Coordinates of C-alpha atoms in Angstrom, one line a residue:
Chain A
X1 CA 60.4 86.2 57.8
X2 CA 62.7 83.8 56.1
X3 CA 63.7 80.9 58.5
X4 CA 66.9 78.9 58.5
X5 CA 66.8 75.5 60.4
X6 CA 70.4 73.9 58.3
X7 CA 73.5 74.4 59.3
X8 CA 74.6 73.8 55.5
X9 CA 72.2 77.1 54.3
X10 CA 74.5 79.2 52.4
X11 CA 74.3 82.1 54.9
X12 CA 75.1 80.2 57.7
X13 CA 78.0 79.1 56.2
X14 CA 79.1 82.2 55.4
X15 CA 78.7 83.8 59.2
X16 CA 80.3 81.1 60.4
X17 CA 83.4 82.3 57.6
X18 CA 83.3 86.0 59.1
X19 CA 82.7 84.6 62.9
X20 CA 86.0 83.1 62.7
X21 CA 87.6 85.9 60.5
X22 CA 88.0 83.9 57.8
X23 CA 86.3 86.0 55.3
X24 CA 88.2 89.7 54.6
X25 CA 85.5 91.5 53.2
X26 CA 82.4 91.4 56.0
X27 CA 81.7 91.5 59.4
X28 CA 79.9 90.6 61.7
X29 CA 78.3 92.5 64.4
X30 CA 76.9 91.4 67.3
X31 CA 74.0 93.2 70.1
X32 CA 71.5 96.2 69.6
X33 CA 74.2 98.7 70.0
X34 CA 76.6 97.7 67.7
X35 CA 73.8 97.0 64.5
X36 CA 72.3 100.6 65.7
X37 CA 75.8 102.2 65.3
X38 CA 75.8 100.6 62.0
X39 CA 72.5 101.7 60.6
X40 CA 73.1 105.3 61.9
X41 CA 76.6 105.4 60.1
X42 CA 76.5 103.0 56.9
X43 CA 72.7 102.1 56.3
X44 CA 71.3 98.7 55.6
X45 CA 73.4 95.5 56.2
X46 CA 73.8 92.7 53.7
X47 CA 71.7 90.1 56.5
X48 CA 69.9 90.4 59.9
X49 CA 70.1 87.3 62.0
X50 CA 67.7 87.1 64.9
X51 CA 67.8 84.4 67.2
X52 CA 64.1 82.4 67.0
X53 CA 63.6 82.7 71.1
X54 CA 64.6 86.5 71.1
X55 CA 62.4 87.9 68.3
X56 CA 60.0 89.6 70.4
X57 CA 62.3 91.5 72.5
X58 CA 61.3 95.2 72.3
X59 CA 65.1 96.5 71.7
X60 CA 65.6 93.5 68.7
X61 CA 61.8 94.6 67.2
X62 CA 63.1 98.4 67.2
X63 CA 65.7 97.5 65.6
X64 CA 63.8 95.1 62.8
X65 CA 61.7 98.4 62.1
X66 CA 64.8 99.8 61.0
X67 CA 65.9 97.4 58.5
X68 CA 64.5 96.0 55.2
X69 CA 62.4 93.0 55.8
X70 CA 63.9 91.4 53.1
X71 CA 67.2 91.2 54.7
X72 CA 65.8 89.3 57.9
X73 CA 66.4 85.6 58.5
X74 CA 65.0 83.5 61.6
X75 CA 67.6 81.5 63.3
X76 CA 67.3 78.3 65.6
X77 CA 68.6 79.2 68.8
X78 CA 71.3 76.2 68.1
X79 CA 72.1 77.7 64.8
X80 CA 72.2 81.1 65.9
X81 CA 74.6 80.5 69.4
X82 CA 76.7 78.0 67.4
X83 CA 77.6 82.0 64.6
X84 CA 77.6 83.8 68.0
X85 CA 81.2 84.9 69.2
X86 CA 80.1 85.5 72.6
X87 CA 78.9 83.7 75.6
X88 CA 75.3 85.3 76.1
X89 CA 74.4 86.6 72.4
X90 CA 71.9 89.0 72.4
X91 CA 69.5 87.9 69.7
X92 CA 70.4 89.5 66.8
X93 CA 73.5 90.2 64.4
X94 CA 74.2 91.9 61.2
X95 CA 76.5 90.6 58.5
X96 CA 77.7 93.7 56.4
X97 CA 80.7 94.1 54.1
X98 CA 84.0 95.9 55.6
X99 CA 83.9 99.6 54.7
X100 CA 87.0 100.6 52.9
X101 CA 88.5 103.8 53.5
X102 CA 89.2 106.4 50.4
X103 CA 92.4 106.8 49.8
X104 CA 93.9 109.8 51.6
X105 CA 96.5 112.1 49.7
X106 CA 97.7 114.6 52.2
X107 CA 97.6 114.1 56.1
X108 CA 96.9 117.5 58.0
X109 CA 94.9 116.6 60.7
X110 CA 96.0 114.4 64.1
X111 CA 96.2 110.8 62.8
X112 CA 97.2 107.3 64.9
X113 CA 99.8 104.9 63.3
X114 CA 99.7 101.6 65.5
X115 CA 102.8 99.6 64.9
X116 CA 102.5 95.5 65.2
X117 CA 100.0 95.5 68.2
X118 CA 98.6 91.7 69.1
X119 CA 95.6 92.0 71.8
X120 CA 92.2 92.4 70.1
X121 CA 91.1 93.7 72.8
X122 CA 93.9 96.8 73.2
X123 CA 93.3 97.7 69.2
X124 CA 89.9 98.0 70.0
X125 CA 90.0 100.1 73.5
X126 CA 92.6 102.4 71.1
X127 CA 90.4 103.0 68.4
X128 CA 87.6 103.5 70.7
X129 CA 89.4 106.1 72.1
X130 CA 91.0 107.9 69.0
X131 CA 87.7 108.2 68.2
X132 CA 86.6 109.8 71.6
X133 CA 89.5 112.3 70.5
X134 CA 88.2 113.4 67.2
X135 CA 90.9 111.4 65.5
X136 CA 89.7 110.7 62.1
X137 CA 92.6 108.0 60.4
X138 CA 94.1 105.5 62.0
X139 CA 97.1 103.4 60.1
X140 CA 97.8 100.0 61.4
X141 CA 100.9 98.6 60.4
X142 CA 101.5 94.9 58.6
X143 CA 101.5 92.6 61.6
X144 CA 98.6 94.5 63.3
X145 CA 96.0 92.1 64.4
X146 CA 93.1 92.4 62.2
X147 CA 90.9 95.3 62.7
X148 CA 87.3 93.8 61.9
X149 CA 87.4 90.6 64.1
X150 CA 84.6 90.6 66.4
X151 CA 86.5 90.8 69.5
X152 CA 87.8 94.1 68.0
X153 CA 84.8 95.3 67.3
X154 CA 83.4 94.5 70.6
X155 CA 85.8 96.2 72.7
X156 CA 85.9 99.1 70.3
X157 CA 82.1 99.8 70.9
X158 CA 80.9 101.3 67.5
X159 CA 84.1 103.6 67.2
X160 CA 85.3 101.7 64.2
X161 CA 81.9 103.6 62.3
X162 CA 83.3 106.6 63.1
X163 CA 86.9 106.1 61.9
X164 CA 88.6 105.4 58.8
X165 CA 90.8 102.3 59.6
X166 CA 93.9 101.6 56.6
X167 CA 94.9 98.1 57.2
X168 CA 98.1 96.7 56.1
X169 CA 100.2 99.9 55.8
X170 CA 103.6 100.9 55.1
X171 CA 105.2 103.4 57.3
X172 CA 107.5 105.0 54.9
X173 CA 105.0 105.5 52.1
X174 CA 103.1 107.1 55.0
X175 CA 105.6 109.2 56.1
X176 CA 105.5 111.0 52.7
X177 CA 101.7 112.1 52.7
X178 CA 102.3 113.9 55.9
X179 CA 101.9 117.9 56.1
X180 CA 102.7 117.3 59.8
X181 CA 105.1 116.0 62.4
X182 CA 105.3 112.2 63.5
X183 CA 105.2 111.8 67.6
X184 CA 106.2 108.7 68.7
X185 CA 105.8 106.9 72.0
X186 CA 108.9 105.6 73.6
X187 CA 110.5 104.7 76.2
X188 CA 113.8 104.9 74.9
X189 CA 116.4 107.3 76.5
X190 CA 116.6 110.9 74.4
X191 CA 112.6 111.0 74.5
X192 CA 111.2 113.9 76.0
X193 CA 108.6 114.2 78.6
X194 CA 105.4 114.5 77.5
X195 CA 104.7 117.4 79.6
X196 CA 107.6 119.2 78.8
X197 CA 106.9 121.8 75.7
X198 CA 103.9 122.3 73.5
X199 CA 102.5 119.8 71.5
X200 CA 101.2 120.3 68.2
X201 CA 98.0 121.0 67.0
X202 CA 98.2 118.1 64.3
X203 CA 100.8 115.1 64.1
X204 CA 100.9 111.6 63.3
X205 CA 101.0 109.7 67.1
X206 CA 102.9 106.6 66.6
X207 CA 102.2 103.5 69.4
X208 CA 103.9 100.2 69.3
X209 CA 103.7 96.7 70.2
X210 CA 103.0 95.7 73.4
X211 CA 105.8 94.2 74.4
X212 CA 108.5 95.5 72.0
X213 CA 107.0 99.4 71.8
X214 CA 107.5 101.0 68.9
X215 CA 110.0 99.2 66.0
X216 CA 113.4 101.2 65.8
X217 CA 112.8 101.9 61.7
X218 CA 109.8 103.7 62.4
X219 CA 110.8 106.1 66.1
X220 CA 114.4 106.8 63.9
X221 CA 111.8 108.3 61.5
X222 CA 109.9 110.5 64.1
X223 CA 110.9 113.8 64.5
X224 CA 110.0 113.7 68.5
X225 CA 110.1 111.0 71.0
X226 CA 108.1 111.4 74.0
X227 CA 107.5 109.5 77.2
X228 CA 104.7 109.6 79.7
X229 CA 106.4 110.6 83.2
X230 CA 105.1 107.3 85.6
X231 CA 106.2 105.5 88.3
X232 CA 109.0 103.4 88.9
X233 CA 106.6 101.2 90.4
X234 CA 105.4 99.2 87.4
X235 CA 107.6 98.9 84.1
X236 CA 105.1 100.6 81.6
X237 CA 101.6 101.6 80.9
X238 CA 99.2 99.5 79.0
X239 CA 99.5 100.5 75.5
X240 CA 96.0 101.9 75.0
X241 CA 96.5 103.2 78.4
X242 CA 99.6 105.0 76.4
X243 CA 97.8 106.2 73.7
X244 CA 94.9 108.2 75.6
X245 CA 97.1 110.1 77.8
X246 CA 99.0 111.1 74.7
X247 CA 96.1 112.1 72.3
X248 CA 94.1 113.4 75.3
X249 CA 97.1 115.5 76.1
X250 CA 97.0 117.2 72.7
X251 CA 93.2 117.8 72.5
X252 CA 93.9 119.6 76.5
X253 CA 96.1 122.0 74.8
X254 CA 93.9 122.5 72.1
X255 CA 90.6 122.5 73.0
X256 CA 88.8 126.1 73.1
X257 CA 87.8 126.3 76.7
X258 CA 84.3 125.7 77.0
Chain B
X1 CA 113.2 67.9 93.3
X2 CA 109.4 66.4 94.5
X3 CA 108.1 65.0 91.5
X4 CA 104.1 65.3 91.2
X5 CA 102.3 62.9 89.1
X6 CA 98.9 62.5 90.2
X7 CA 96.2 64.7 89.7
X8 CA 94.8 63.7 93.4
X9 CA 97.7 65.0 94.8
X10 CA 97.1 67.7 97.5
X11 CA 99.1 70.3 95.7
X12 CA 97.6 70.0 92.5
X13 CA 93.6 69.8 94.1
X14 CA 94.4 73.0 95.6
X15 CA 96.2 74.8 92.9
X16 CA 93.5 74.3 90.7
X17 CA 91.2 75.6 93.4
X18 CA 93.4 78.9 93.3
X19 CA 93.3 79.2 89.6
X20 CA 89.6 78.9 89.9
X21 CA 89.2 81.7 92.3
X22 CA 87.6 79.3 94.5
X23 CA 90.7 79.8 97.2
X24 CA 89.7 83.4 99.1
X25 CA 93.5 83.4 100.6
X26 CA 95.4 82.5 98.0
X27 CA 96.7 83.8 94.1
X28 CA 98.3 82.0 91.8
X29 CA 101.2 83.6 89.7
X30 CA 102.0 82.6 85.9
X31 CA 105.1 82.9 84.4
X32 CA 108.3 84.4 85.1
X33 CA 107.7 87.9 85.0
X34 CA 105.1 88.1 87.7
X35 CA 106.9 85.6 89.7
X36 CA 109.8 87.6 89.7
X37 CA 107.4 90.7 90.8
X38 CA 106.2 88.7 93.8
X39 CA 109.8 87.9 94.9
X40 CA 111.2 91.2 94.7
X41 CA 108.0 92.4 97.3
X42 CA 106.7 89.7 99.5
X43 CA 109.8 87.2 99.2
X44 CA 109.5 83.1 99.5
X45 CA 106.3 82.1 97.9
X46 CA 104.1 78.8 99.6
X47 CA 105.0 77.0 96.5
X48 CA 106.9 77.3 93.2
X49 CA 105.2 74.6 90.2
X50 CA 107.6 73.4 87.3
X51 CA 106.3 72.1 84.2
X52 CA 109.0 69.0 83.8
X53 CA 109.7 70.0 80.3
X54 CA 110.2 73.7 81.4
X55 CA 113.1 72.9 83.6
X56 CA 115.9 73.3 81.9
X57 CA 114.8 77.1 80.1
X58 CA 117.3 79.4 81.5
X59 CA 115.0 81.9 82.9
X60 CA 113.3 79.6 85.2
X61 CA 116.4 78.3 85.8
X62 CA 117.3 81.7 87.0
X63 CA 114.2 82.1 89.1
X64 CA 114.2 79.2 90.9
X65 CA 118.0 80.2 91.9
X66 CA 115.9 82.8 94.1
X67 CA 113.5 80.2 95.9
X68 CA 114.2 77.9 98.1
X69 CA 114.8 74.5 97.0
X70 CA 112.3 72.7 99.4
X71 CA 109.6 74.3 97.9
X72 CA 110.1 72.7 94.5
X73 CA 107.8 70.8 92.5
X74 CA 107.9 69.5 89.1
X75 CA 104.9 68.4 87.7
X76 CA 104.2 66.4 84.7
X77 CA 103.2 68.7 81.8
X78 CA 100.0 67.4 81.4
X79 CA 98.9 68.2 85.1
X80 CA 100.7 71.6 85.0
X81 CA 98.6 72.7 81.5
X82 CA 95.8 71.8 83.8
X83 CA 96.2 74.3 86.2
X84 CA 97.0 76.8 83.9
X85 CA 95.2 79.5 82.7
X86 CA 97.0 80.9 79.8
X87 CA 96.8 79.0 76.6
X88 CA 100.4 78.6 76.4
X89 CA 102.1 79.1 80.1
X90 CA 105.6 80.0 80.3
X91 CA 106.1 76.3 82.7
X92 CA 106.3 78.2 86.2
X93 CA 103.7 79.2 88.8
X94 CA 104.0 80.6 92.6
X95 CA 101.3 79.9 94.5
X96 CA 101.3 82.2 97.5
X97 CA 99.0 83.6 99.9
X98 CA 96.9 87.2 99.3
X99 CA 98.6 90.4 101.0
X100 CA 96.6 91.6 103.2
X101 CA 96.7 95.3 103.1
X102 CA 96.8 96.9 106.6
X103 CA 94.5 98.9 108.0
X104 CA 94.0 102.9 107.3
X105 CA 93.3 105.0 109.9
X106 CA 93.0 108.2 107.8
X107 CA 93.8 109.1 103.9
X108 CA 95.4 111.9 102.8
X109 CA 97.2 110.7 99.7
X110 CA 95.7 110.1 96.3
X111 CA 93.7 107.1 96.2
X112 CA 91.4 105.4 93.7
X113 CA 88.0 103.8 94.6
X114 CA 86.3 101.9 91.6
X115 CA 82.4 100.8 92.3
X116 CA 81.5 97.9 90.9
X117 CA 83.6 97.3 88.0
X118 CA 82.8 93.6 86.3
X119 CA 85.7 93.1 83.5
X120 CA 89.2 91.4 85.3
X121 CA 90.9 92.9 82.1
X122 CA 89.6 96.4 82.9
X123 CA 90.4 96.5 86.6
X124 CA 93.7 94.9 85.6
X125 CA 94.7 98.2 83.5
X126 CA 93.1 100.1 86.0
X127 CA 95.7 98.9 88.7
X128 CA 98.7 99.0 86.6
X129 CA 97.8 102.7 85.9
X130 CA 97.2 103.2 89.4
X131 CA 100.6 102.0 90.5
X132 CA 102.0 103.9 87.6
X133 CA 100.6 107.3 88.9
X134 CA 101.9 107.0 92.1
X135 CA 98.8 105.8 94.0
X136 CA 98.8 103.5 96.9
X137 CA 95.8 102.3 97.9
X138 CA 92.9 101.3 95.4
X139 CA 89.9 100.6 97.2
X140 CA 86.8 98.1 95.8
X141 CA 83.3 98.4 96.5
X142 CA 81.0 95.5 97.0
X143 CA 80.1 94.0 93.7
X144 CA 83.7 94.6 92.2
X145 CA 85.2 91.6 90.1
X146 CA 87.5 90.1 92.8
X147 CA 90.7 91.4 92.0
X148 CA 93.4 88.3 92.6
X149 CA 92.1 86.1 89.7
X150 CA 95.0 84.8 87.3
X151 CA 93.2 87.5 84.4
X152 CA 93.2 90.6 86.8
X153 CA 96.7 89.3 87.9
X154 CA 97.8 89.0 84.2
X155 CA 96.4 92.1 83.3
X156 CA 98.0 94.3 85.7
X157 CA 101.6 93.0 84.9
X158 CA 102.6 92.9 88.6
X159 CA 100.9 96.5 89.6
X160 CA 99.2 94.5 92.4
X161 CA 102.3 94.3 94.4
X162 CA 103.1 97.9 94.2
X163 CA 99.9 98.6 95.5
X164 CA 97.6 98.5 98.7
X165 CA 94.1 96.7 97.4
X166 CA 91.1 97.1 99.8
X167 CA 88.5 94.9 98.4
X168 CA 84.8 94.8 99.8
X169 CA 84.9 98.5 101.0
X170 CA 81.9 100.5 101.9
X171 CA 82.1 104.0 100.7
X172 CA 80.4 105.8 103.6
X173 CA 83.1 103.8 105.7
X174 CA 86.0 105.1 103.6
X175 CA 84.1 108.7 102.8
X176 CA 84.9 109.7 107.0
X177 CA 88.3 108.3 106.9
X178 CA 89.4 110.8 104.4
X179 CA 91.4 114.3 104.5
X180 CA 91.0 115.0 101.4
X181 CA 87.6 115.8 98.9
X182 CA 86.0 113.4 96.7
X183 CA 86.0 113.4 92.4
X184 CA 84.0 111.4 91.2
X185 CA 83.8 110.7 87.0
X186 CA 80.7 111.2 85.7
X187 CA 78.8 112.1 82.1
X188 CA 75.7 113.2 84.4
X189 CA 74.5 117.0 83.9
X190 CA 76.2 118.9 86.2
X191 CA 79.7 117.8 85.8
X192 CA 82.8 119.7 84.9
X193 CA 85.4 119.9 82.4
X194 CA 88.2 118.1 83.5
X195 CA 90.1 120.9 81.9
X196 CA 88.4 123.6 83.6
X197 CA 90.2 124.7 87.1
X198 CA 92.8 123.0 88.9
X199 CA 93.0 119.8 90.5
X200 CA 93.7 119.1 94.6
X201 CA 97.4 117.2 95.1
X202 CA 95.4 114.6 96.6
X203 CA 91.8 113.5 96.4
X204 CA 89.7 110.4 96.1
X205 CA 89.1 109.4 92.6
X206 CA 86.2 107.8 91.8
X207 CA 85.2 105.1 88.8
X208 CA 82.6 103.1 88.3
X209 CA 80.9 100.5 86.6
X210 CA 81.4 99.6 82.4
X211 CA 77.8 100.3 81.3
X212 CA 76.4 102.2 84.2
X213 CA 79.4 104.4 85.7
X214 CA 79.4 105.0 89.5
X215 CA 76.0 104.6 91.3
X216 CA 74.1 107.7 91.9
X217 CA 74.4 107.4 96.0
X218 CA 78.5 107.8 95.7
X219 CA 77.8 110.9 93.0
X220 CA 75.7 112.5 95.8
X221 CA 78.4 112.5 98.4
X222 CA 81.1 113.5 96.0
X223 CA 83.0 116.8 96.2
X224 CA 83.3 117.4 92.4
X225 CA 82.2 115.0 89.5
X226 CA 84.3 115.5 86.3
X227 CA 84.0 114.6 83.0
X228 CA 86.1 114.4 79.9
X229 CA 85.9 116.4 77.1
X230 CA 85.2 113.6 74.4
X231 CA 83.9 113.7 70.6
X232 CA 80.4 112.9 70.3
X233 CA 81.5 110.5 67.8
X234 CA 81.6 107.9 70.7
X235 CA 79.6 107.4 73.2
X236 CA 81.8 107.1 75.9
X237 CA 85.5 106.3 77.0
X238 CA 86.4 102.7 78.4
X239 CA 86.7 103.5 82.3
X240 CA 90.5 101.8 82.1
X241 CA 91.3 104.9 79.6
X242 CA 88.8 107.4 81.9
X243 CA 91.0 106.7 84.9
X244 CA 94.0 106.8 83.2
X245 CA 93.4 110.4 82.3
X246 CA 92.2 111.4 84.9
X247 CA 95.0 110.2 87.2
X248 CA 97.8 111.5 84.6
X249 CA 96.4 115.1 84.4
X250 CA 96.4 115.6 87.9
X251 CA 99.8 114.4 88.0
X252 CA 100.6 116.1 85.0
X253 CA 99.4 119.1 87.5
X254 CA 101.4 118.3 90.4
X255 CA 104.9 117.1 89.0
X256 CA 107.9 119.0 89.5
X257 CA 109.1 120.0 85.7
X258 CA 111.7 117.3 85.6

């Protein structure tokens, strides 16, 4: 296996780059899970890193097995903590270019626009869970925080392998693909309750900022507005909070009883 | 005003103690929002901690029109940043003592038990849902992450003071203390649909842990474990989100049509 002692070799430079988000085309994924969700999903990464004083760690071997031993490199433990994004790496990483979604034509099937939302950490529970609802698309807006950082990636758990993710998009162009409804989340008066009426079978959910919501442009573009009925008690739900009770609304009402 | 200066000062040592966790009876608040949260529940704080070059920004100006003036301290900026624990605090902070919740004799209204949850930002969400469905008391097993830090307290956006939180609870303990059955959330064989049947008006949810859900010896003595209907695509749902719809479908159930 190659080994890499300098922190001037080429590829250590360049994790460092997708590390700190710096480069737009790759990322990096960090932990068993996340390279195994890879490999089942997109195939061989561009590099394995392993971290010297884990390489004989059962769950890091199986893994190895699963890759092309060309694509392995040996990292000190210095070198390999100093890429590592969180406190207690687990011994091995993939760097892999960012998958790029095909272009989509027509929307007919449920979809998630996410308008200008900041915590890495809320993006991430959201597509983890648009994916745990069969949600295939999901549109982030200009102003979204970056979809590939590892923080995101972390706290989305592998979901982003099973999702197309459209960075950088404009709502309006949107709005013209769709062979379906747009739903927006709001508190804003004039919304409906979410358990009042039908909802239906496919839309394009719309979720907001956390602070702000949802940006007035886009919910005067929405042909419903609905609110989640909660307590007075606190001022709102956590926006990813937000978003599972509404997609996991929908898939109640249309799931075939099993 | 009392002017602090000096990082020996008494104030200070034990403010940063609170930040750190390392004060069992006492929280520390950040910024004006949950200060204002506190207020509006429990009343006078111990003590209210200006940044100097805060003083003069209208909304702390406004808050510390609702605290009494002898418990005033303006602290140079430098000392204040040090106790903070956000990377850019808003330049107030309460420091108050923990409620104390008061003893339950007997349960009979939804409540929420979470075992041995680690992430502050998870059990955060999970207690600004909570308060947001209407529950009271949330109970915390042994092993919980403690639920006063500044992150939970951040998290939860002031949920904590619309709620009762037990921490340290035994289960058996709570399980005789209860008029009302136990559902428990669980991927376990066994389980049902959460869309299957009705839900009880009141019952004893149960959560657990991020990686390994709620320990067996709870599942035994529960009433009914549930799961979610979720895509395969993902493994699982974050528990924040799980208990979120779980609580909002059962009061999706039980609301009056409004």
């Amino acid at each position: 296996m190659k080994q890499i002692q300098s922190k001037e070799n080429a590829l250590v430079r360049q994790s460092m780059k997708v590390a700190a988000g710096r480069d737009k085309a790759r990322l990096l994924l960090e932990g068993v899970h996340l390279c195994q969700e890879w490999l089942a999903r997109y195939g061989q990464p561009e590099s394995v890193l392993l971290r010297s004083s884990s390489s004989a760690q059962p769950d890091i071997r199986a893994l190895l097995n699963h890759t092309d031993a060309s694509l392995h490199y040996e990292l000190t433990d210095a070198l390999f903590n100093a890429i590592a994004t969180v406190q207690a790496p687990q011994g091995v990483m993939f760097v892999a270019a960012r998958p790029i979604p095909a272009p989509v034509a027509r929307f007919d099937a449920t979809a998630l626009w996410v308008d200008r939302l900041q915590d890495p950490g809320n993006l991430g529970t959201i597509l983890r869970t648009a994916a745990a609802a069969d949600v295939r698309h999901v549109l982030l807006s200009t102003g979204c925080v970056g979809a590939w950082s590892p923080k995101v990636l972390r706290s989305a758990q592998g979901a982003h392998f099973a999702l197309d993710i459209h960075e950088h998009q404009d709502f309006s162009q949107i709005r013209q693909k769709l062979d379906m409804p747009v739903y927006a989340s709001s508190l804003a008066p004039g919304a409906r309750s979410l358990y009042e009426g039908v909802l239906p079978g496919a839309c394009l959910w719309v979720v907001g900022n956390e602070g702000q919501g949802v940006h007035p442009d886009i919910l005067a573009q929405a042909d419903q507005c609905l609110f989640i009925p909660q307590s007075a008690a606190v001022e709102s739900l956590n926006v990813a909070v937000a978003t599972a009770i509404l997609l996991f609304e929908q898939r109640r009402q249309h799931l075939t009883p099993c």
